[in-house]
Short mmCIF file of C-alpha atoms in Angstrom, two decimals:
data_model
loop_
_atom_site.label_atom_id
_atom_site.label_comp_id
_atom_site.label_asym_id
_atom_site.label_seq_id
_atom_site.Cartn_x
_atom_site.Cartn_y
_atom_site.Cartn_z
CA MET A 286 -0.07 0.10 -0.24
CA ALA A 287 2.82 2.56 1.08
CA THR A 288 1.63 5.65 0.44
CA GLY A 289 -1.43 6.34 -1.02
CA GLU A 290 -4.54 8.58 -1.72
CA PHE A 291 -8.16 6.90 -1.20
CA THR A 292 -11.47 8.13 -1.34
CA THR A 293 -14.36 6.76 0.97
CA HIS A 294 -17.87 7.07 0.11
CA SER A 295 -19.46 5.97 3.61
CA PRO A 296 -18.47 5.64 6.97
CA GLU A 297 -18.48 1.98 6.23
CA GLU A 298 -15.90 2.75 3.19
CA THR A 299 -13.97 4.26 5.75
CA ILE A 300 -13.98 1.33 8.44
CA GLN A 301 -13.26 -1.10 5.74
CA LEU A 302 -9.79 1.05 4.68
CA GLY A 303 -8.98 1.13 8.51
CA HIS A 304 -8.90 -2.84 8.08
CA GLN A 305 -6.57 -2.40 4.99
CA LEU A 306 -4.32 -0.25 7.13
CA ALA A 307 -4.27 -2.44 10.26
CA ARG A 308 -2.60 -4.90 7.75
CA GLU A 309 -0.01 -2.49 6.79
CA LEU A 310 0.98 -1.07 10.16
CA LYS A 311 3.74 -2.98 11.78
CA PRO A 312 3.96 -1.64 15.36
CA PRO A 313 5.98 0.31 17.25
CA GLN A 314 3.94 2.83 15.21
CA LEU A 315 3.14 6.41 15.71
CA VAL A 316 0.64 7.73 13.36
CA VAL A 317 -0.92 11.16 13.41
CA LEU A 318 -4.51 11.94 11.87
CA ARG A 319 -4.93 15.07 10.17
CA GLY A 320 -8.23 16.51 9.96
CA GLU A 321 -11.11 18.95 10.62
CA LEU A 322 -14.06 18.09 12.96
CA GLY A 323 -16.34 15.62 11.00
CA THR A 324 -13.60 14.34 8.73
CA GLY A 325 -13.66 10.73 9.79
CA LYS A 326 -10.61 10.36 12.28
CA THR A 327 -12.64 8.11 15.03
CA THR A 328 -14.33 6.13 12.09
CA LEU A 329 -11.06 5.35 10.67
CA VAL A 330 -9.44 4.25 14.22
CA LYS A 331 -12.68 1.95 14.63
CA GLY A 332 -11.38 0.17 11.28
CA ILE A 333 -7.84 0.01 12.27
CA ALA A 334 -8.78 -1.28 16.08
CA GLU A 335 -11.23 -3.90 14.46
CA GLY A 336 -8.52 -4.69 12.09
CA PHE A 337 -6.02 -5.65 14.95
CA GLN A 338 -8.85 -7.63 16.47
CA ALA A 339 -8.23 -5.17 19.28
CA ALA A 340 -12.14 -3.65 19.61
CA SER A 341 -15.29 -3.99 17.60
CA GLN A 342 -16.19 -1.13 15.75
CA ASP A 343 -19.01 -0.14 17.73
CA ASP A 344 -16.62 -0.08 20.97
CA VAL A 345 -14.45 2.60 19.81
CA THR A 346 -15.75 6.14 20.73
CA SER A 347 -14.27 9.06 20.58
CA PRO A 348 -11.80 9.89 23.28
CA THR A 349 -11.97 13.77 23.57
CA PHE A 350 -13.11 13.79 27.25
CA THR A 351 -11.03 10.78 28.38
CA LEU A 352 -8.21 11.68 26.44
CA ILE A 353 -6.67 8.16 25.76
CA HIS A 354 -8.54 5.07 24.74
CA GLU A 355 -6.65 1.55 25.18
CA TYR A 356 -7.43 -1.38 23.06
CA ARG A 357 -5.88 -4.48 23.81
CA GLY A 358 -5.45 -7.04 20.73
CA PRO A 359 -3.67 -10.87 20.86
CA SER A 360 -0.91 -9.31 19.24
CA VAL A 361 -1.28 -5.60 18.96
CA ASN A 362 -2.53 -2.58 21.36
CA VAL A 363 -4.17 0.62 19.86
CA PHE A 364 -3.76 3.21 21.89
CA HIS A 365 -6.57 6.25 20.56
CA ILE A 366 -5.26 9.83 21.36
CA ASP A 367 -7.10 13.13 21.28
CA LEU A 368 -5.44 16.46 21.91
CA TYR A 369 -7.97 18.91 20.47
CA ARG A 370 -8.32 20.15 24.46
CA ILE A 371 -4.26 20.08 25.20
CA ASP A 372 -2.73 23.09 24.23
CA THR A 373 0.74 23.27 25.95
CA ASP A 374 3.37 21.01 26.31
CA ARG A 375 3.31 20.56 30.36
CA GLU A 376 -0.21 19.50 29.85
CA LEU A 377 0.98 16.87 27.40
CA GLU A 378 3.89 16.05 29.45
CA THR A 379 1.29 14.43 32.49
CA LEU A 380 -0.58 12.47 29.72
CA GLY A 381 2.99 10.27 29.56
CA ILE A 382 2.20 9.15 25.98
CA ASP A 383 6.11 8.34 25.85
CA ASP A 384 5.22 5.70 28.34
CA LEU A 385 2.88 4.22 25.59
CA TYR A 386 5.62 3.83 22.80
CA GLY A 387 6.08 -0.12 22.97
CA ASP A 388 7.30 -3.06 20.21
CA SER A 389 3.78 -4.05 20.18
CA ASN A 390 1.74 -0.84 20.52
CA VAL A 391 0.06 1.29 17.77
CA LEU A 392 -0.53 4.89 18.55
CA LEU A 393 -3.16 6.94 16.65
CA ILE A 394 -3.08 10.58 17.63
CA GLU A 395 -5.72 13.39 16.96
CA TRP A 396 -4.63 16.92 16.93
CA GLY A 397 -0.84 15.63 17.32
CA GLU A 398 0.17 18.28 14.67
CA LYS A 399 -0.68 20.64 17.70
CA PHE A 400 2.65 19.37 18.76
CA ALA A 401 5.85 19.78 17.21
CA ARG A 402 7.59 16.66 18.23
CA PHE A 403 4.82 14.73 17.03
CA GLU A 404 5.63 16.07 13.50
CA ARG A 405 9.06 14.89 14.10
CA GLU A 406 8.81 11.63 15.72
CA ARG A 407 5.48 10.50 13.91
CA HIS A 408 6.33 7.72 11.21
CA VAL A 409 2.82 7.86 9.45
CA GLU A 410 0.62 10.67 8.52
CA ILE A 411 -3.05 10.35 7.66
CA ARG A 412 -5.15 13.58 6.13
CA PHE A 413 -8.84 13.79 6.05
CA ARG A 414 -10.35 16.01 3.42
CA ARG A 415 -14.18 16.29 3.47
CA LEU A 416 -15.19 16.23 -0.38
CA GLY A 417 -18.91 15.77 0.23
CA GLU A 418 -22.04 14.43 2.64
CA ASN A 419 -20.10 11.41 2.89
CA GLU A 420 -17.14 11.38 0.62
CA ARG A 421 -13.82 11.42 2.01
CA ARG A 422 -10.30 11.78 0.84
CA ILE A 423 -7.80 10.16 2.97
CA ARG A 424 -4.03 10.54 1.98
CA VAL A 425 -1.71 8.18 3.99
CA SER A 426 2.11 9.08 3.60
CA GLY A 427 4.99 7.61 5.13
CA LEU A 428 3.80 4.02 5.44
CA MET B 195 -30.37 -2.19 61.41
CA PRO B 196 -28.27 0.66 63.47
CA ASP B 197 -27.55 3.39 60.74
CA THR B 198 -24.57 3.42 58.82
CA TYR B 199 -22.35 6.55 57.89
CA ILE B 200 -20.71 5.91 54.84
CA LEU B 201 -18.03 9.03 53.91
CA GLY B 202 -17.90 9.15 49.91
CA ILE B 203 -15.29 10.52 47.96
CA GLU B 204 -15.12 11.28 44.40
CA SER B 205 -12.06 12.73 41.91
CA SER B 206 -13.01 11.13 38.44
CA CYS B 207 -13.01 14.51 36.31
CA ASP B 208 -13.19 17.69 37.81
CA GLU B 209 -15.15 17.97 40.66
CA THR B 210 -13.38 16.63 43.96
CA ALA B 211 -16.23 15.96 46.47
CA ALA B 212 -16.92 14.67 49.53
CA ALA B 213 -20.10 13.49 51.08
CA VAL B 214 -21.68 11.77 54.07
CA VAL B 215 -24.51 9.74 53.59
CA ARG B 216 -26.44 7.65 56.24
CA SER B 217 -27.73 4.27 55.41
CA GLY B 218 -28.06 5.37 51.19
CA GLU B 219 -31.13 7.10 52.05
CA GLN B 220 -30.28 10.21 53.65
CA VAL B 221 -27.54 13.01 52.30
CA ILE B 222 -26.06 14.33 55.77
CA SER B 223 -23.57 16.75 53.93
CA ASN B 224 -22.49 16.91 50.42
CA VAL B 225 -19.97 19.05 49.22
CA VAL B 226 -18.54 19.74 45.81
CA PHE B 227 -15.50 21.83 44.78
CA SER B 228 -15.59 22.62 41.18
CA GLN B 229 -12.49 23.43 39.00
CA ILE B 230 -15.01 24.77 36.24
CA ALA B 231 -13.51 28.10 36.52
CA THR B 232 -10.08 26.77 36.25
CA HIS B 233 -10.87 24.87 33.04
CA ARG B 234 -13.18 27.68 31.54
CA PRO B 235 -10.05 29.16 29.40
CA TYR B 236 -8.99 25.84 27.95
CA GLY B 237 -13.00 24.91 26.81
CA GLY B 238 -12.67 21.55 28.34
CA VAL B 239 -11.25 19.34 30.90
CA VAL B 240 -7.31 19.49 31.17
CA PRO B 241 -5.61 16.52 33.20
CA GLU B 242 -3.14 18.22 34.67
CA LEU B 243 -4.86 20.70 36.06
CA ALA B 244 -7.65 18.26 36.98
CA SER B 245 -5.06 16.06 39.30
CA ARG B 246 -3.31 19.57 40.37
CA GLU B 247 -6.47 21.05 41.80
CA HIS B 248 -7.70 17.79 43.17
CA LEU B 249 -4.78 17.34 45.02
CA ARG B 250 -5.19 20.92 46.34
CA ALA B 251 -8.59 20.52 47.29
CA ILE B 252 -9.20 17.40 48.59
CA LEU B 253 -8.40 17.59 52.41
CA PRO B 254 -10.51 20.65 52.84
CA VAL B 255 -13.54 19.50 50.93
CA VAL B 256 -13.53 15.92 53.10
CA ARG B 257 -12.80 17.85 56.08
CA THR B 258 -15.75 20.42 55.26
CA ALA B 259 -18.05 17.38 54.42
CA LEU B 260 -17.39 15.86 57.56
CA ALA B 261 -17.61 19.13 59.71
CA GLU B 262 -21.16 19.70 58.27
CA ALA B 263 -21.87 16.27 58.79
CA GLU B 264 -20.81 16.81 62.73
CA ARG B 265 -19.05 13.74 62.14
CA SER B 266 -15.44 13.13 62.68
CA TYR B 267 -13.07 10.51 61.04
CA GLU B 268 -13.65 7.94 64.02
CA THR B 269 -17.58 8.17 63.54
CA VAL B 270 -17.92 6.84 59.88
CA ASP B 271 -18.56 3.33 59.37
CA ALA B 272 -16.52 2.97 55.90
CA ILE B 273 -14.80 5.33 53.23
CA ALA B 274 -16.13 5.03 49.26
CA VAL B 275 -14.45 6.07 46.13
CA THR B 276 -14.94 6.29 42.78
CA ARG B 277 -12.46 3.67 40.53
CA GLY B 278 -13.82 4.58 37.50
CA PRO B 279 -14.27 5.14 34.49
CA GLY B 280 -12.50 8.39 34.56
CA LEU B 281 -9.13 10.42 34.08
CA PRO B 282 -6.61 8.13 35.65
CA GLY B 283 -4.64 10.83 37.39
CA ALA B 284 -8.05 12.43 38.92
CA LEU B 285 -9.24 9.06 40.06
CA LEU B 286 -6.09 8.18 41.63
CA VAL B 287 -5.97 11.49 44.04
CA GLY B 288 -9.33 10.23 45.63
CA ILE B 289 -8.12 6.36 45.65
CA SER B 290 -5.05 6.92 47.34
CA PHE B 291 -6.25 9.54 49.72
CA ALA B 292 -9.58 7.08 50.64
CA LYS B 293 -6.94 4.05 50.78
CA ALA B 294 -4.89 5.83 52.92
CA LEU B 295 -7.90 7.04 55.38
CA ALA B 296 -9.17 3.46 55.57
CA TYR B 297 -6.05 1.90 56.23
CA ALA B 298 -5.30 4.52 58.85
CA LEU B 299 -8.66 4.26 60.80
CA ASP B 300 -9.03 0.53 60.17
CA LYS B 301 -12.33 1.18 58.34
CA PRO B 302 -13.46 -1.06 55.35
CA LEU B 303 -12.74 0.86 51.79
CA ILE B 304 -15.64 0.33 49.41
CA ALA B 305 -14.91 0.91 45.63
CA VAL B 306 -17.64 2.34 43.12
CA ASN B 307 -18.52 2.52 39.32
CA HIS B 308 -19.03 6.16 38.67
CA LEU B 309 -21.97 4.90 36.51
CA GLU B 310 -23.40 3.13 39.01
CA GLY B 311 -23.39 6.24 41.54
CA HIS B 312 -24.95 8.26 38.85
CA ILE B 313 -28.13 5.45 39.20
CA HIS B 314 -28.17 5.66 42.57
CA ALA B 315 -28.06 8.97 42.92
CA VAL B 316 -31.87 8.84 42.14
CA LEU B 317 -32.69 6.26 44.41
CA LEU B 318 -31.06 7.87 47.07
CA GLU B 319 -33.04 11.12 46.56
CA GLU B 320 -36.42 8.76 46.15
CA ARG B 321 -35.83 7.14 49.36
CA GLN B 322 -35.03 10.73 51.11
CA LYS B 323 -38.75 11.67 49.80
CA GLY B 324 -39.87 8.31 51.41
CA ASN B 325 -40.53 6.93 48.35
CA ARG B 326 -39.25 2.89 48.51
CA ASP B 327 -41.30 1.63 45.91
CA VAL B 328 -39.03 1.80 42.42
CA PRO B 329 -40.62 -1.43 40.80
CA PHE B 330 -37.93 -3.39 38.34
CA PRO B 331 -36.68 -3.76 35.76
CA LEU B 332 -35.16 -0.25 36.11
CA LEU B 333 -33.98 1.29 32.80
CA ALA B 334 -31.28 4.33 33.52
CA LEU B 335 -30.28 6.70 31.26
CA VAL B 336 -27.08 8.13 32.29
CA VAL B 337 -25.74 11.10 30.16
CA SER B 338 -22.90 13.68 30.44
CA GLY B 339 -19.83 14.77 28.95
CA GLY B 340 -17.88 11.64 28.84
CA HIS B 341 -21.13 9.36 28.64
CA THR B 342 -23.95 8.26 27.17
CA HIS B 343 -24.87 4.76 28.50
CA LEU B 344 -28.12 2.66 28.69
CA TYR B 345 -28.56 0.34 31.64
CA LEU B 346 -30.89 -2.22 32.85
CA ALA B 347 -30.70 -2.71 36.35
CA GLU B 348 -32.04 -5.18 38.95
CA GLN B 349 -31.51 -6.16 42.35
CA ARG B 350 -30.81 -9.68 43.87
CA GLY B 351 -30.86 -9.27 47.88
CA GLN B 352 -28.18 -6.25 48.21
CA SER B 353 -26.23 -6.62 45.14
CA TRP B 354 -27.04 -5.20 42.13
CA THR B 355 -26.57 -6.06 38.30
CA TYR B 356 -26.41 -4.27 35.53
CA GLN B 357 -26.92 -4.92 31.60
CA ASN B 358 -25.27 -2.43 29.12
CA ILE B 359 -28.30 -2.41 26.23
CA GLY B 360 -27.16 0.70 24.23
CA HIS B 361 -23.80 3.29 24.43
CA THR B 362 -22.78 6.03 22.24
CA ARG B 363 -20.75 4.75 19.24
CA ASP B 364 -18.76 8.42 19.09
CA ASP B 365 -19.46 11.11 21.11
CA ALA B 366 -21.33 11.58 24.08
CA ALA B 367 -24.08 13.69 24.08
CA GLY B 368 -22.56 16.03 27.01
CA GLU B 369 -19.18 16.47 24.59
CA ALA B 370 -22.01 17.40 21.79
CA PHE B 371 -22.89 20.09 23.58
CA ASP B 372 -19.35 21.30 24.60
CA LYS B 373 -18.21 20.78 21.40
CA VAL B 374 -20.94 22.96 19.79
CA ALA B 375 -20.84 25.46 22.11
CA LYS B 376 -16.94 25.90 22.03
CA LEU B 377 -17.42 26.27 17.94
CA LEU B 378 -20.37 28.76 18.70
CA GLY B 379 -18.40 30.94 20.59
CA LEU B 380 -20.06 30.44 23.76
CA GLY B 381 -17.87 29.18 26.26
CA TYR B 382 -17.17 25.82 28.50
CA PRO B 383 -19.19 24.33 29.80
CA GLY B 384 -21.97 23.95 27.10
CA GLY B 385 -24.70 22.47 28.74
CA PRO B 386 -25.75 25.08 30.81
CA VAL B 387 -25.64 28.12 28.40
CA ILE B 388 -27.40 25.82 25.73
CA ASP B 389 -29.99 25.31 28.24
CA GLN B 390 -30.34 29.16 28.55
CA LEU B 391 -30.18 30.19 25.28
CA ALA B 392 -32.20 27.43 23.50
CA PRO B 393 -35.84 28.89 24.72
CA HIS B 394 -35.40 32.30 22.87
CA GLY B 395 -34.63 30.43 19.62
CA ASN B 396 -37.02 28.41 17.33
CA PRO B 397 -36.16 24.63 17.59
CA GLN B 398 -37.81 23.97 13.94
CA ALA B 399 -35.53 26.12 12.12
CA VAL B 400 -32.92 24.02 11.47
CA ARG B 401 -33.42 19.93 10.72
CA PHE B 402 -31.14 17.71 12.02
CA THR B 403 -31.75 14.01 11.05
CA PHE B 404 -29.88 11.21 13.10
CA ALA B 405 -28.39 8.51 10.76
CA GLN B 406 -30.21 5.03 11.91
CA ILE B 407 -27.67 2.79 12.94
CA LYS B 408 -27.20 -0.52 12.10
CA HIS B 409 -27.06 -3.19 14.41
CA ARG B 410 -24.90 -5.46 13.00
CA ASP B 411 -26.14 -9.39 13.85
CA ARG B 412 -24.13 -10.27 16.51
CA GLN B 413 -25.72 -13.84 16.28
CA GLN B 414 -23.95 -15.35 13.49
CA ARG B 415 -21.55 -17.68 15.26
CA GLY B 416 -23.97 -19.36 16.68
CA ALA B 417 -24.20 -17.60 20.07
CA ALA B 418 -27.23 -17.34 22.45
CA PRO B 419 -29.25 -14.71 20.52
CA GLU B 420 -28.53 -11.40 22.18
CA ARG B 421 -31.12 -9.13 23.09
CA PRO B 422 -31.69 -5.73 21.35
CA HIS B 423 -29.64 -2.97 21.34
CA PHE B 424 -30.12 1.07 21.45
CA ASP B 425 -26.84 2.73 20.68
CA PHE B 426 -26.38 6.31 19.82
CA SER B 427 -24.38 8.44 17.78
CA PHE B 428 -23.63 12.35 17.96
CA SER B 429 -21.02 12.84 15.94
CA GLY B 430 -22.81 13.50 12.83
CA ILE B 431 -25.03 16.31 14.63
CA LYS B 432 -21.64 18.27 15.75
CA THR B 433 -20.34 17.97 12.06
CA ALA B 434 -23.77 19.17 10.41
CA VAL B 435 -23.45 22.53 13.13
CA LEU B 436 -19.90 23.16 12.28
CA ARG B 437 -21.00 22.86 8.26
CA TYR B 438 -24.25 25.00 9.01
CA VAL B 439 -21.80 27.71 10.37
CA GLU B 440 -20.02 27.39 7.29
CA THR B 441 -22.23 27.60 4.75
CA HIS B 442 -23.85 30.29 6.63
CA HIS B 443 -21.18 32.24 6.88
CA MET B 444 -21.42 32.80 10.40
CA GLN B 445 -17.51 32.69 11.53
CA ARG B 446 -17.03 36.46 11.99
CA VAL B 447 -20.00 36.80 14.29
CA ILE B 448 -18.68 33.69 16.41
CA ASP B 449 -15.21 35.21 16.66
CA ALA B 450 -16.61 38.59 17.84
CA ARG B 451 -18.91 37.36 20.17
CA ARG B 452 -15.79 34.53 21.60
CA ALA B 453 -13.50 37.89 22.12
CA VAL B 454 -16.19 39.60 24.03
CA LEU B 455 -17.16 36.81 26.14
CA ALA B 456 -13.06 36.37 27.15
CA GLU B 457 -13.79 39.96 28.65
CA ILE B 458 -16.69 38.97 31.17
CA PRO B 459 -14.99 36.91 33.90
CA LYS B 460 -18.27 35.27 34.28
CA PRO B 461 -20.81 36.04 31.69
CA THR B 462 -24.58 35.62 32.55
CA THR B 463 -27.24 34.42 30.33
CA GLU B 464 -28.13 38.18 29.57
CA ASP B 465 -24.15 38.79 28.63
CA VAL B 466 -24.61 35.85 26.17
CA LEU B 467 -27.97 36.76 24.85
CA ARG B 468 -26.37 40.31 24.20
CA VAL B 469 -24.00 38.70 21.57
CA SER B 470 -26.05 35.97 20.23
CA ASP B 471 -27.72 36.90 16.91
CA PRO B 472 -30.92 34.91 15.96
CA MET B 473 -29.57 32.74 13.48
CA THR B 474 -27.16 31.35 16.45
CA LEU B 475 -29.97 31.02 18.97
CA ASP B 476 -31.80 29.27 15.98
CA LEU B 477 -29.40 26.78 15.37
CA VAL B 478 -28.76 26.35 19.48
CA ALA B 479 -32.43 25.77 20.01
CA SER B 480 -32.15 23.49 16.62
CA PHE B 481 -29.57 21.57 17.60
CA GLN B 482 -30.40 20.98 21.47
CA ASN B 483 -34.03 19.86 20.42
CA ALA B 484 -32.56 17.16 18.19
CA VAL B 485 -29.98 15.77 20.74
CA ILE B 486 -32.88 15.94 23.26
CA GLY B 487 -35.79 14.50 20.61
CA ASP B 488 -32.90 11.60 20.29
CA LEU B 489 -32.02 10.97 23.69
CA ALA B 490 -35.71 10.11 24.49
CA GLU B 491 -36.97 8.32 21.60
CA LYS B 492 -34.07 5.60 21.69
CA THR B 493 -35.03 5.59 25.59
CA LEU B 494 -38.37 4.92 25.61
CA ALA B 495 -37.83 2.32 22.71
CA ALA B 496 -35.52 0.45 24.68
CA ALA B 497 -37.70 1.04 27.89
CA ARG B 498 -40.83 -0.78 25.71
CA ALA B 499 -38.62 -3.29 24.18
CA TYR B 500 -37.55 -4.54 27.75
CA ASP B 501 -40.52 -3.72 29.68
CA ALA B 502 -38.83 -1.35 32.05
CA ALA B 503 -41.17 -0.59 35.00
CA THR B 504 -39.24 2.57 35.93
CA LEU B 505 -36.85 4.71 34.15
CA PHE B 506 -34.33 6.97 35.75
CA VAL B 507 -32.25 9.80 33.54
CA THR B 508 -29.26 10.91 35.18
CA GLY B 509 -25.77 12.19 34.62
CA GLY B 510 -24.80 16.08 33.99
CA VAL B 511 -27.13 16.25 31.07
CA ALA B 512 -29.80 15.27 33.31
CA ALA B 513 -29.85 18.70 34.43
CA ASN B 514 -31.32 20.17 31.16
CA SER B 515 -34.58 21.39 31.85
CA GLU B 516 -35.81 21.05 28.19
CA LEU B 517 -34.71 17.23 28.59
CA ARG B 518 -36.50 16.78 31.66
CA ARG B 519 -39.96 18.40 30.25
CA ARG B 520 -39.67 16.08 27.29
CA PHE B 521 -38.80 12.73 29.20
CA GLU B 522 -41.80 13.36 31.70
CA GLU B 523 -44.40 14.16 28.77
CA GLN B 524 -42.91 10.99 26.49
CA ALA B 525 -42.78 8.48 29.56
CA ALA B 526 -46.12 9.68 30.53
CA GLN B 527 -47.70 9.15 27.41
CA GLN B 528 -46.62 5.47 27.94
CA GLY B 529 -47.29 5.22 31.31
CA LEU B 530 -43.96 5.21 32.35
CA PRO B 531 -42.57 6.30 35.84
CA VAL B 532 -39.75 8.96 35.28
CA PHE B 533 -37.69 9.94 37.86
CA PHE B 534 -34.31 12.42 37.84
CA PRO B 535 -31.88 13.59 40.66
CA SER B 536 -31.98 17.27 41.68
CA ARG B 537 -29.90 19.46 39.78
CA PRO B 538 -26.93 19.21 42.22
CA LEU B 539 -27.00 15.47 42.32
CA SER B 540 -27.39 15.44 38.87
CA THR B 541 -23.45 16.60 37.92
CA ASP B 542 -20.82 14.88 39.71
CA ASN B 543 -21.02 14.55 43.68
CA ALA B 544 -20.10 12.09 46.37
CA ALA B 545 -23.16 11.58 47.59
CA MET B 546 -24.26 9.32 44.87
CA ILE B 547 -20.73 7.35 45.64
CA ALA B 548 -21.65 7.15 49.13
CA ALA B 549 -25.23 6.10 48.50
CA ALA B 550 -24.11 3.30 46.18
CA ALA B 551 -21.58 2.14 48.23
CA TYR B 552 -24.46 1.25 50.66
CA PRO B 553 -25.86 -1.75 49.56
CA LYS B 554 -21.89 -3.20 49.21
CA PHE B 555 -21.52 -2.43 52.91
CA LEU B 556 -24.35 -4.61 53.62
CA SER B 557 -22.88 -7.08 51.70
CA HIS B 558 -19.34 -6.78 52.96
CA ASP B 559 -18.19 -6.07 49.42
CA PHE B 560 -15.33 -4.27 50.09
CA ALA B 561 -12.43 -3.23 48.03
CA GLU B 562 -8.93 -4.85 47.88
CA PRO B 563 -5.98 -3.15 49.42
CA GLU B 564 -4.41 -2.73 45.73
CA LEU B 565 -7.02 -1.05 44.49
CA SER B 566 -6.19 1.63 41.74
CA ALA B 567 -7.36 3.46 39.18
CA GLU B 568 -9.69 1.80 36.25
CA ALA B 569 -9.81 4.80 33.70
CA GLY B 570 -12.19 2.30 31.41
CA ALA B 571 -13.83 0.45 34.47
CA GLN B 572 -17.16 -1.18 32.87
CA LEU B 573 -20.45 -1.59 35.00
CA ARG B 574 -21.77 -4.98 35.40
#
């Protein structure tokens, strides 16, 4: 798959793409998800977590309030992190994200682009753009 | 049965709270220290602020709760604390404090699930009013900033069991209120300000539709047939509000409003109304109407499907006045008794934790000394 651009036409297709990405993402992996509100970031995470057999798509919910959601799979653990409300490096430090780096862990970070360190440290970037009511352009780079 | 006094401690999110409750039926004291003023500039709960503020507040809050109850550490019978779900750092402050207290005083320690606490808040107040007749099965909608869950609760002897029959697939209802308020420049938290503005707008002005949630067949692997689920989704409506703002070119008005409100230390409803144009008010009213309509429709459908005899609506969003009106009206049409906590017990508090601990006290369901925070604790 490597770097690529995909157009999905429904949340179901976005989840399917997540299943495919799970086959390509080899831990340890730091992935930054970039896109405005409502462009499908959490929906793609549903597919990725399900692809790793770490969670059912119905159980993957927004981590905006709880900040970090952890899904443990048979061989890979998925951490879904949302920095929407984190603004300073000090606040970020207290989340202890460094402790989550591990050989069998995949970190998926929403709003990670707010912090320079994730721009440096990320392995993969996935950009989301809204094309229409249900159409989304999803660009994967660095894989 | 002699009276039992339980000291409850709650620190799962942005409230540090302590309370003394007698025998699960009488609030003796209930102290809540809210960090909302601390969080307001950030538009949400910031975990580091949360744990630092909890550390600062916990001792005075517990002392005040005991003093108001005219109790000492020695004259409470047990210590109850929220185990989760919540922010790990915040939970740990309450848990460490409660463990140390229980150990030093040689009193039992009881761990309570936060969501179970919200359910028992309703029960506690009904008992306080003298209503001991809450028929089962009991359906509870727990709806707040972090949660939108439907539980079927049953009681066998002293032990309570909970079955989850629905939850949000993406955002919690309260999170949608917060995000919409933030994107409209109305500040944090979003619930109260939207509640107060909504009556000034037309709830029919903007049509929002909810996607029909497909409940995938979970019976494929030959398992026993599962009972129906009633799941929610509030991510789409947040996006729809954002689109509306974009297509109606509201951004400049929003930025101006945000700037004005940022200058006022504690904006009143009148302050917010002065900077809210009719289009914003209509959007707010329509948004609230749609979210509440969806919550009520699915909850009442679940009540029919499970033959619920009682409905509880609890959690921070249950403080919303339109939500209460709508649930009362629709439950009455179904002949279903519906109960809400009073507003102080809707949002996070420790009285609900002490109340939920009482049946556990009676059945000696005490916490292990290794008790730790469980950020993603499930209620069963």
